PDB file of C-alpha atoms in Angstrom:
ATOM      1  CA  MET A   7      52.991 -36.699 -89.792  1.00 53.00           C
ATOM      2  CA  GLU A   8      54.710 -37.102 -86.499  1.00 56.00           C
ATOM      3  CA  THR A   9      56.648 -40.107 -87.870  1.00 65.00           C
ATOM      4  CA  ASP A  10      57.817 -38.041 -90.853  1.00 83.00           C
ATOM      5  CA  HIS A  11      59.010 -35.298 -88.568  1.00 88.00           C
ATOM      6  CA  SER A  12      60.896 -37.874 -86.524  1.00 89.00           C
ATOM      7  CA  LYS A  13      62.786 -39.274 -89.477  1.00 89.00           C
ATOM      8  CA  ILE A  14      63.730 -35.767 -90.716  1.00 91.00           C
ATOM      9  CA  CYS A  15      64.873 -34.717 -87.310  1.00 92.00           C
ATOM     10  CA  GLN A  16      66.985 -37.878 -86.953  1.00 92.00           C
ATOM     11  CA  LEU A  17      68.502 -37.244 -90.379  1.00 92.00           C
ATOM     12  CA  LEU A  18      69.178 -33.542 -89.425  1.00 94.00           C
ATOM     13  CA  ILE A  19      70.900 -34.526 -86.193  1.00 96.00           C
ATOM     14  CA  GLU A  20      73.068 -37.306 -87.733  1.00 95.00           C
ATOM     15  CA  LYS A  21      74.223 -35.155 -90.657  1.00 95.00           C
ATOM     16  CA  GLY A  22      74.653 -32.019 -88.527  1.00 96.00           C
ATOM     17  CA  GLU A  23      76.727 -33.816 -85.916  1.00 97.00           C
ATOM     18  CA  LEU A  24      78.790 -35.413 -88.627  1.00 97.00           C
ATOM     19  CA  LYS A  25      79.627 -32.120 -90.198  1.00 97.00           C
ATOM     20  CA  GLN A  26      80.483 -30.560 -86.842  1.00 97.00           C
ATOM     21  CA  GLN A  27      82.823 -33.392 -86.119  1.00 97.00           C
ATOM     22  CA  ILE A  28      84.565 -33.013 -89.472  1.00 98.00           C
ATOM     23  CA  TYR A  29      84.781 -29.245 -88.992  1.00 98.00           C
ATOM     24  CA  SER A  30      86.453 -29.785 -85.653  1.00 97.00           C
ATOM     25  CA  SER A  31      88.913 -32.261 -87.074  1.00 97.00           C
ATOM     26  CA  THR A  32      89.819 -29.910 -89.899  1.00 98.00           C
ATOM     27  CA  LEU A  33      90.176 -26.925 -87.595  1.00 97.00           C
ATOM     28  CA  GLU A  34      92.530 -28.985 -85.335  1.00 97.00           C
ATOM     29  CA  SER A  35      94.480 -29.960 -88.443  1.00 97.00           C
ATOM     30  CA  MET A  36      94.731 -26.270 -89.427  1.00 98.00           C
ATOM     31  CA  GLU A  37      96.124 -25.449 -86.001  1.00 98.00           C
ATOM     32  CA  LEU A  38      98.744 -28.164 -86.526  1.00 98.00           C
ATOM     33  CA  PHE A  39      99.746 -26.620 -89.840  1.00 98.00           C
ATOM     34  CA  LYS A  40     100.049 -23.246 -88.157  1.00 98.00           C
ATOM     35  CA  GLU A  41     102.291 -24.762 -85.440  1.00 98.00           C
ATOM     36  CA  CYS A  42     104.576 -26.489 -87.952  1.00 98.00           C
ATOM     37  CA  ALA A  43     104.831 -23.333 -90.163  1.00 98.00           C
ATOM     38  CA  LYS A  44     105.830 -21.274 -87.108  1.00 98.00           C
ATOM     39  CA  GLU A  45     108.420 -23.943 -86.107  1.00 98.00           C
ATOM     40  CA  PHE A  46     109.833 -23.717 -89.646  1.00 98.00           C
ATOM     41  CA  GLU A  47     110.185 -19.944 -89.231  1.00 98.00           C
ATOM     42  CA  ASP A  48     111.818 -20.364 -85.916  1.00 98.00           C
ATOM     43  CA  TYR A  49     114.223 -23.036 -87.282  1.00 98.00           C
ATOM     44  CA  TYR A  50     115.257 -20.782 -90.146  1.00 97.00           C
ATOM     45  CA  GLU A  51     115.749 -17.842 -87.786  1.00 97.00           C
ATOM     46  CA  GLU A  52     117.890 -19.854 -85.455  1.00 97.00           C
ATOM     47  CA  ASN A  53     120.082 -21.556 -88.001  1.00 98.00           C
ATOM     48  CA  TYR A  54     120.263 -19.456 -91.119  1.00 97.00           C
ATOM     49  CA  ALA A  55     118.863 -15.924 -90.803  1.00 95.00           C
ATOM     50  CA  GLU A  56     122.014 -14.244 -89.444  1.00 95.00           C
ATOM     51  CA  GLU A  57     124.219 -15.591 -92.184  1.00 96.00           C
ATOM     52  CA  HIS A  58     121.674 -14.909 -95.009  1.00 96.00           C
ATOM     53  CA  PRO A  59     119.809 -11.704 -93.974  1.00 94.00           C
ATOM     54  CA  ARG A  60     118.479 -11.105 -97.427  1.00 95.00           C
ATOM     55  CA  VAL A  61     116.604 -14.367 -97.520  1.00 95.00           C
ATOM     56  CA  THR A  62     113.778 -14.275 -94.961  1.00 96.00           C
ATOM     57  CA  VAL A  63     111.023 -16.657 -93.618  1.00 97.00           C
ATOM     58  CA  ASP A  64     108.007 -15.048 -92.033  1.00 97.00           C
ATOM     59  CA  TYR A  65     104.988 -16.634 -90.563  1.00 98.00           C
ATOM     60  CA  ASN A  66     101.769 -14.773 -90.216  1.00 96.00           C
ATOM     61  CA  GLY A  67      98.785 -16.374 -88.538  1.00 93.00           C
ATOM     62  CA  LYS A  68      96.146 -14.128 -90.030  1.00 85.00           C
ATOM     63  CA  ASN A  69      92.983 -15.534 -88.483  1.00 93.00           C
ATOM     64  CA  LEU A  70      91.324 -18.870 -87.399  1.00 94.00           C
ATOM     65  CA  HIS A  71      91.014 -20.197 -90.972  1.00 97.00           C
ATOM     66  CA  GLU A  72      94.075 -18.688 -92.711  1.00 97.00           C
ATOM     67  CA  PHE A  73      97.781 -18.193 -92.340  1.00 98.00           C
ATOM     68  CA  LYS A  74     100.646 -17.047 -94.583  1.00 97.00           C
ATOM     69  CA  LEU A  75     104.151 -18.411 -94.798  1.00 98.00           C
ATOM     70  CA  LYS A  76     106.499 -16.059 -96.737  1.00 97.00           C
ATOM     71  CA  PHE A  77     109.928 -17.217 -97.832  1.00 95.00           C
ATOM     72  CA  ALA A  78     112.269 -15.257-100.158  1.00 90.00           C
ATOM     73  CA  GLY A  79     110.060 -14.068-103.013  1.00 92.00           C
ATOM     74  CA  ASP A  80     107.159 -16.368-102.500  1.00 94.00           C
ATOM     75  CA  VAL A  81     104.080 -16.619-100.175  1.00 96.00           C
ATOM     76  CA  LEU A  82     102.098 -19.701 -99.364  1.00 97.00           C
ATOM     77  CA  ILE A  83      98.617 -19.112 -98.150  1.00 97.00           C
ATOM     78  CA  PHE A  84      96.792 -21.854 -96.252  1.00 98.00           C
ATOM     79  CA  LEU A  85      93.072 -21.308 -96.325  1.00 97.00           C
ATOM     80  CA  MET A  86      90.598 -23.539 -94.607  1.00 97.00           C
ATOM     81  CA  HIS A  87      87.053 -23.670 -96.085  1.00 96.00           C
ATOM     82  CA  THR A  88      84.356 -23.472 -93.438  1.00 95.00           C
ATOM     83  CA  ASN A  89      82.039 -25.910 -95.256  1.00 96.00           C
ATOM     84  CA  ILE A  90      82.072 -29.679 -95.535  1.00 96.00           C
ATOM     85  CA  PHE A  91      82.286 -31.449 -98.825  1.00 96.00           C
ATOM     86  CA  GLU A  92      81.769 -34.979-100.212  1.00 95.00           C
ATOM     87  CA  PHE A  93      83.886 -36.587-102.961  1.00 93.00           C
ATOM     88  CA  PRO A  94      82.188 -37.038-106.257  1.00 92.00           C
ATOM     89  CA  ARG A  95      80.856 -40.563-106.966  1.00 91.00           C
ATOM     90  CA  ASP A  96      83.502 -41.105-109.661  1.00 92.00           C
ATOM     91  CA  HIS A  97      86.447 -40.011-107.523  1.00 90.00           C
ATOM     92  CA  GLU A  98      89.047 -42.762-106.878  1.00 88.00           C
ATOM     93  CA  VAL A  99      88.612 -42.707-103.144  1.00 89.00           C
ATOM     94  CA  MET A 100      84.838 -43.582-103.486  1.00 92.00           C
ATOM     95  CA  LYS A 101      85.964 -46.987-104.914  1.00 90.00           C
ATOM     96  CA  THR A 102      87.923 -48.049-101.844  1.00 90.00           C
ATOM     97  CA  PRO A 103      86.793 -50.520 -99.240  1.00 92.00           C
ATOM     98  CA  TYR A 104      87.450 -47.891 -96.660  1.00 93.00           C
ATOM     99  CA  ILE A 105      84.597 -45.742 -97.980  1.00 94.00           C
ATOM    100  CA  ARG A 106      82.328 -48.594 -98.840  1.00 93.00           C
ATOM    101  CA  GLU A 107      82.561 -49.770 -95.188  1.00 94.00           C
ATOM    102  CA  ASP A 108      81.333 -46.338 -93.975  1.00 95.00           C
ATOM    103  CA  LYS A 109      80.032 -43.745 -96.474  1.00 94.00           C
ATOM    104  CA  ASN A 110      80.307 -40.946 -93.816  1.00 96.00           C
ATOM    105  CA  ARG A 111      84.145 -41.267 -94.373  1.00 96.00           C
ATOM    106  CA  SER A 112      83.735 -39.687 -97.814  1.00 96.00           C
ATOM    107  CA  TYR A 113      82.692 -36.314 -96.143  1.00 97.00           C
ATOM    108  CA  CYS A 114      85.632 -33.947 -95.690  1.00 97.00           C
ATOM    109  CA  GLY A 115      86.808 -30.507 -94.715  1.00 97.00           C
ATOM    110  CA  VAL A 116      89.298 -28.806 -97.085  1.00 97.00           C
ATOM    111  CA  ILE A 117      92.472 -26.828 -96.584  1.00 97.00           C
ATOM    112  CA  HIS A 118      93.638 -25.104 -99.722  1.00 97.00           C
ATOM    113  CA  ILE A 119      97.322 -24.155-100.456  1.00 96.00           C
ATOM    114  CA  PHE A 120      97.803 -21.126-102.715  1.00 95.00           C
ATOM    115  CA  ASN A 121     101.175 -19.748-103.997  1.00 93.00           C
ATOM    116  CA  PHE A 122     101.536 -15.989-104.700  1.00 93.00           C
ATOM    117  CA  LEU A 123     104.536 -13.747-105.418  1.00 91.00           C
ATOM    118  CA  ALA A 124     105.607 -11.859-102.223  1.00 91.00           C
ATOM    119  CA  ASP A 125     105.908  -8.620-104.329  1.00 89.00           C
ATOM    120  CA  SER A 126     102.184  -8.898-105.239  1.00 87.00           C
ATOM    121  CA  PHE A 127     101.321  -8.061-101.621  1.00 88.00           C
ATOM    122  CA  ARG A 128     104.357  -5.765-101.014  1.00 88.00           C
ATOM    123  CA  TYR A 129     103.408  -3.453-103.884  1.00 82.00           C
ATOM    124  CA  ASN A 130      99.643  -4.018-103.711  1.00 83.00           C
ATOM    125  CA  ARG A 131      99.499  -5.469-107.211  1.00 80.00           C
ATOM    126  CA  ILE A 132      95.855  -6.433-107.019  1.00 80.00           C
ATOM    127  CA  ASN A 133      95.766  -7.845-110.577  1.00 78.00           C
ATOM    128  CA  ASP A 134      98.481 -10.393-109.973  1.00 81.00           C
ATOM    129  CA  ALA A 135      97.656 -14.133-110.167  1.00 82.00           C
ATOM    130  CA  GLY A 136      98.178 -16.833-107.597  1.00 88.00           C
ATOM    131  CA  TYR A 137      97.892 -20.584-108.099  1.00 90.00           C
ATOM    132  CA  MET A 138      96.392 -23.382-106.025  1.00 91.00           C
ATOM    133  CA  ILE A 139      99.139 -25.881-105.765  1.00 91.00           C
ATOM    134  CA  GLY A 140      97.283 -28.369-103.536  1.00 92.00           C
ATOM    135  CA  ARG A 141      94.415 -29.081-101.214  1.00 93.00           C
ATOM    136  CA  ILE A 142      94.037 -31.387 -98.263  1.00 95.00           C
ATOM    137  CA  PHE A 143      90.857 -33.266 -97.563  1.00 95.00           C
ATOM    138  CA  ILE A 144      90.243 -34.328 -93.912  1.00 97.00           C
ATOM    139  CA  ASN A 145      87.462 -36.595 -92.835  1.00 97.00           C
ATOM    140  CA  LYS A 146      85.858 -37.262 -89.374  1.00 96.00           C
ATOM    141  CA  ASP A 147      88.637 -39.666 -88.291  1.00 94.00           C
ATOM    142  CA  LYS A 148      91.377 -37.253 -89.490  1.00 96.00           C
ATOM    143  CA  HIS A 149      92.300 -39.490 -92.430  1.00 95.00           C
ATOM    144  CA  PHE A 150      93.445 -37.268 -95.208  1.00 94.00           C
ATOM    145  CA  TYR A 151      93.782 -37.120 -98.997  1.00 92.00           C
ATOM    146  CA  VAL A 152      96.088 -34.654-100.786  1.00 92.00           C
ATOM    147  CA  GLU A 153      95.288 -33.444-104.311  1.00 88.00           C
ATOM    148  CA  GLY A 154      97.462 -31.172-106.389  1.00 84.00           C
ATOM    149  CA  LYS A 155     100.934 -30.943-107.910  1.00 73.00           C
ATOM    150  CA  ARG A 156     103.052 -34.112-107.950  1.00 69.00           C
ATOM    151  CA  GLU A 157     105.401 -33.122-105.082  1.00 65.00           C
ATOM    152  CA  LEU A 158     102.458 -32.887-102.808  1.00 70.00           C
ATOM    153  CA  ALA A 159     100.309 -35.811-103.956  1.00 60.00           C
ATOM    154  CA  SER A 160     102.650 -38.558-105.137  1.00 58.00           C
ATOM    155  CA  VAL A 161     103.894 -39.996-101.857  1.00 54.00           C
ATOM    156  CA  LEU A 162     101.537 -38.754 -99.163  1.00 64.00           C
ATOM    157  CA  ASN A 163      98.243 -40.371-100.049  1.00 71.00           C
ATOM    158  CA  ASN A 164      97.006 -43.334 -98.022  1.00 81.00           C
ATOM    159  CA  PHE A 165      93.465 -42.267 -97.257  1.00 87.00           C
ATOM    160  CA  ASN A 166      92.487 -45.721 -96.001  1.00 88.00           C
ATOM    161  CA  ASP A 167      95.088 -45.874 -93.202  1.00 87.00           C
ATOM    162  CA  ARG A 168      96.926 -42.698 -92.487  1.00 89.00           C
ATOM    163  CA  GLU A 169      95.822 -39.991 -90.039  1.00 93.00           C
ATOM    164  CA  LEU A 170      96.890 -36.293 -90.387  1.00 94.00           C
ATOM    165  CA  ASP A 171      99.376 -36.250 -87.567  1.00 95.00           C
ATOM    166  CA  LYS A 172     102.307 -33.827 -87.013  1.00 96.00           C
ATOM    167  CA  GLN A 173     104.682 -35.928 -89.169  1.00 94.00           C
ATOM    168  CA  ALA A 174     102.223 -35.900 -92.110  1.00 93.00           C
ATOM    169  CA  VAL A 175     101.682 -32.072 -91.741  1.00 96.00           C
ATOM    170  CA  ILE A 176     105.524 -31.574 -91.788  1.00 95.00           C
ATOM    171  CA  GLU A 177     105.763 -33.679 -95.004  1.00 92.00           C
ATOM    172  CA  ILE A 178     103.003 -31.690 -96.634  1.00 93.00           C
ATOM    173  CA  LEU A 179     104.486 -28.382 -95.583  1.00 95.00           C
ATOM    174  CA  GLN A 180     107.990 -29.358 -96.718  1.00 94.00           C
ATOM    175  CA  SER A 181     106.714 -30.622-100.106  1.00 92.00           C
ATOM    176  CA  ALA A 182     104.700 -27.473-100.676  1.00 94.00           C
ATOM    177  CA  ILE A 183     107.697 -25.243 -99.854  1.00 94.00           C
ATOM    178  CA  GLN A 184     109.984 -27.331-102.047  1.00 92.00           C
ATOM    179  CA  TYR A 185     107.488 -27.213-104.945  1.00 91.00           C
ATOM    180  CA  THR A 186     107.123 -23.463-104.586  1.00 92.00           C
ATOM    181  CA  ILE A 187     110.877 -22.860-104.556  1.00 92.00           C
ATOM    182  CA  ASN A 188     111.213 -24.752-107.898  1.00 87.00           C
ATOM    183  CA  PHE A 189     108.043 -23.188-109.402  1.00 80.00           C
ATOM    184  CA  ASP A 190     109.766 -20.335-111.162  1.00 76.00           C
ATOM    185  CA  LEU A 191     108.441 -17.066-112.698  1.00 69.00           C
ATOM    186  CA  LEU A 192     108.361 -17.507-116.429  1.00 67.00           C
ATOM    187  CA  VAL A 193     108.541 -14.691-118.927  1.00 63.00           C
ATOM    188  CA  PRO A 194     104.941 -14.031-120.144  1.00 62.00           C
ATOM    189  CA  GLU A 195     103.988 -14.563-123.667  1.00 66.00           C
ATOM    190  CA  TYR A 196     105.131 -11.523-125.760  1.00 58.00           C
ATOM    191  CA  SER A 197     101.692 -11.208-127.341  1.00 65.00           C
ATOM    192  CA  ASN A 198     100.162 -10.572-123.908  1.00 59.00           C
ATOM    193  CA  LEU A 199     102.205  -7.436-123.278  1.00 58.00           C
ATOM    194  CA  VAL A 200     102.242  -5.747-126.737  1.00 58.00           C
ATOM    195  CA  GLU A 201      99.742  -2.985-125.862  1.00 62.00           C
ATOM    196  CA  ILE A 202      99.747  -0.758-122.737  1.00 64.00           C
ATOM    197  CA  SER A 203      97.741   2.425-122.028  1.00 65.00           C
ATOM    198  CA  VAL A 204      98.842   5.748-120.494  1.00 63.00           C
ATOM    199  CA  ASP A 205      96.757   4.939-117.453  1.00 65.00           C
ATOM    200  CA  ASP A 206      98.635   1.688-117.022  1.00 65.00           C
ATOM    201  CA  ILE A 207     101.944   3.583-117.023  1.00 63.00           C
ATOM    202  CA  LEU A 208     100.619   6.126-114.540  1.00 65.00           C
ATOM    203  CA  GLN A 209      99.441   3.423-112.175  1.00 65.00           C
ATOM    204  CA  ILE A 210     102.886   1.704-112.444  1.00 61.00           C
ATOM    205  CA  GLU A 211     104.513   5.026-111.486  1.00 58.00           C
ATOM    206  CA  ASP A 212     102.220   5.194-108.449  1.00 59.00           C
ATOM    207  CA  GLN A 213     103.277   1.605-107.506  1.00 58.00           C
ATOM    208  CA  ASN A 214      99.852   0.246-108.157  1.00 54.00           C
ATOM    209  CA  MET A 215     100.875  -1.910-111.139  1.00 53.00           C
ATOM    210  CA  ILE A 216      97.965  -2.760-113.340  1.00 53.00           C
ATOM    211  CA  LEU A 217     100.071  -5.287-115.433  1.00 55.00           C
ATOM    212  CA  LYS A 218      99.061  -8.720-114.324  1.00 57.00           C
ATOM    213  CA  THR A 219     101.988 -10.903-113.047  1.00 64.00           C
ATOM    214  CA  GLY A 220     101.983 -14.599-112.296  1.00 60.00           C
ATOM    215  CA  LYS A 221     104.323 -17.473-112.514  1.00 53.00           C
ATOM    216  CA  ARG A 222     102.539 -19.070-115.482  1.00 53.00           C
ATOM    217  CA  LEU A 223     100.608 -16.221-117.205  1.00 51.00           C
ATOM    218  CA  GLY A 224     100.124 -17.093-120.864  1.00 43.00           C
ATOM    219  CA  PHE A 225     100.859 -20.790-120.163  1.00 43.00           C
ATOM    220  CA  ARG A 226      98.616 -23.616-119.106  1.00 46.00           C
ATOM    221  CA  PHE A 227      98.755 -24.574-115.414  1.00 44.00           C
ATOM    222  CA  GLU A 228      97.075 -27.817-114.458  1.00 53.00           C
ATOM    223  CA  PRO A 229      97.371 -30.456-111.700  1.00 54.00           C
ATOM    224  CA  ASP A 230      99.921 -33.093-112.516  1.00 54.00           C
ATOM    225  CA  GLU A 231      98.794 -36.604-113.379  1.00 44.00           C
ATOM    226  CA  LYS A 232      99.077 -38.874-110.387  1.00 41.00           C
TER     227      LYS A 232
END
């Protein structure tokens, strides 16, 4: 029995310390994203804000695991999950020599990137839809893998060799902003808006719009093929 306890305790310590190391790496990466987002806001304010006062950039570091970056009519929300995940066995990274050499490299923290309309928050439109445009997986060595829309995932992924340093964070942030700017609000399908109730109209008049708004409502929205 004592031997069994020893094995379980050793496993507990190994897995627990690994997950704490990954959490720390992910949290440090989140802080780097915040730093770069704030620098982007400062850069815009210094170089463009005075000439273009109607187009704004605003950074809001909401808490330890979340921040918002608003630009023009869009908001990007970066949200760090507090748990640690492992890639599925059939995922492409699991087939690489990098993972085969050390299976612990397949455990990662995750930072999600969501895109919402700025007016959704401005007018408290709680029924509006946002979209996850990407997520960043970060392992114990700060190697990273980006999954999502083509602008984010096509040129950044080198899980075997590349660490999530400041240059990589800037590339991801710029790619997310560029994708969002080009991700336009489409007119919803007519059939989705045929019927409306009196209550809906009253709520619209009270600026609590019950009509759901999103960039791709009524259309399929899926990750691009890599």
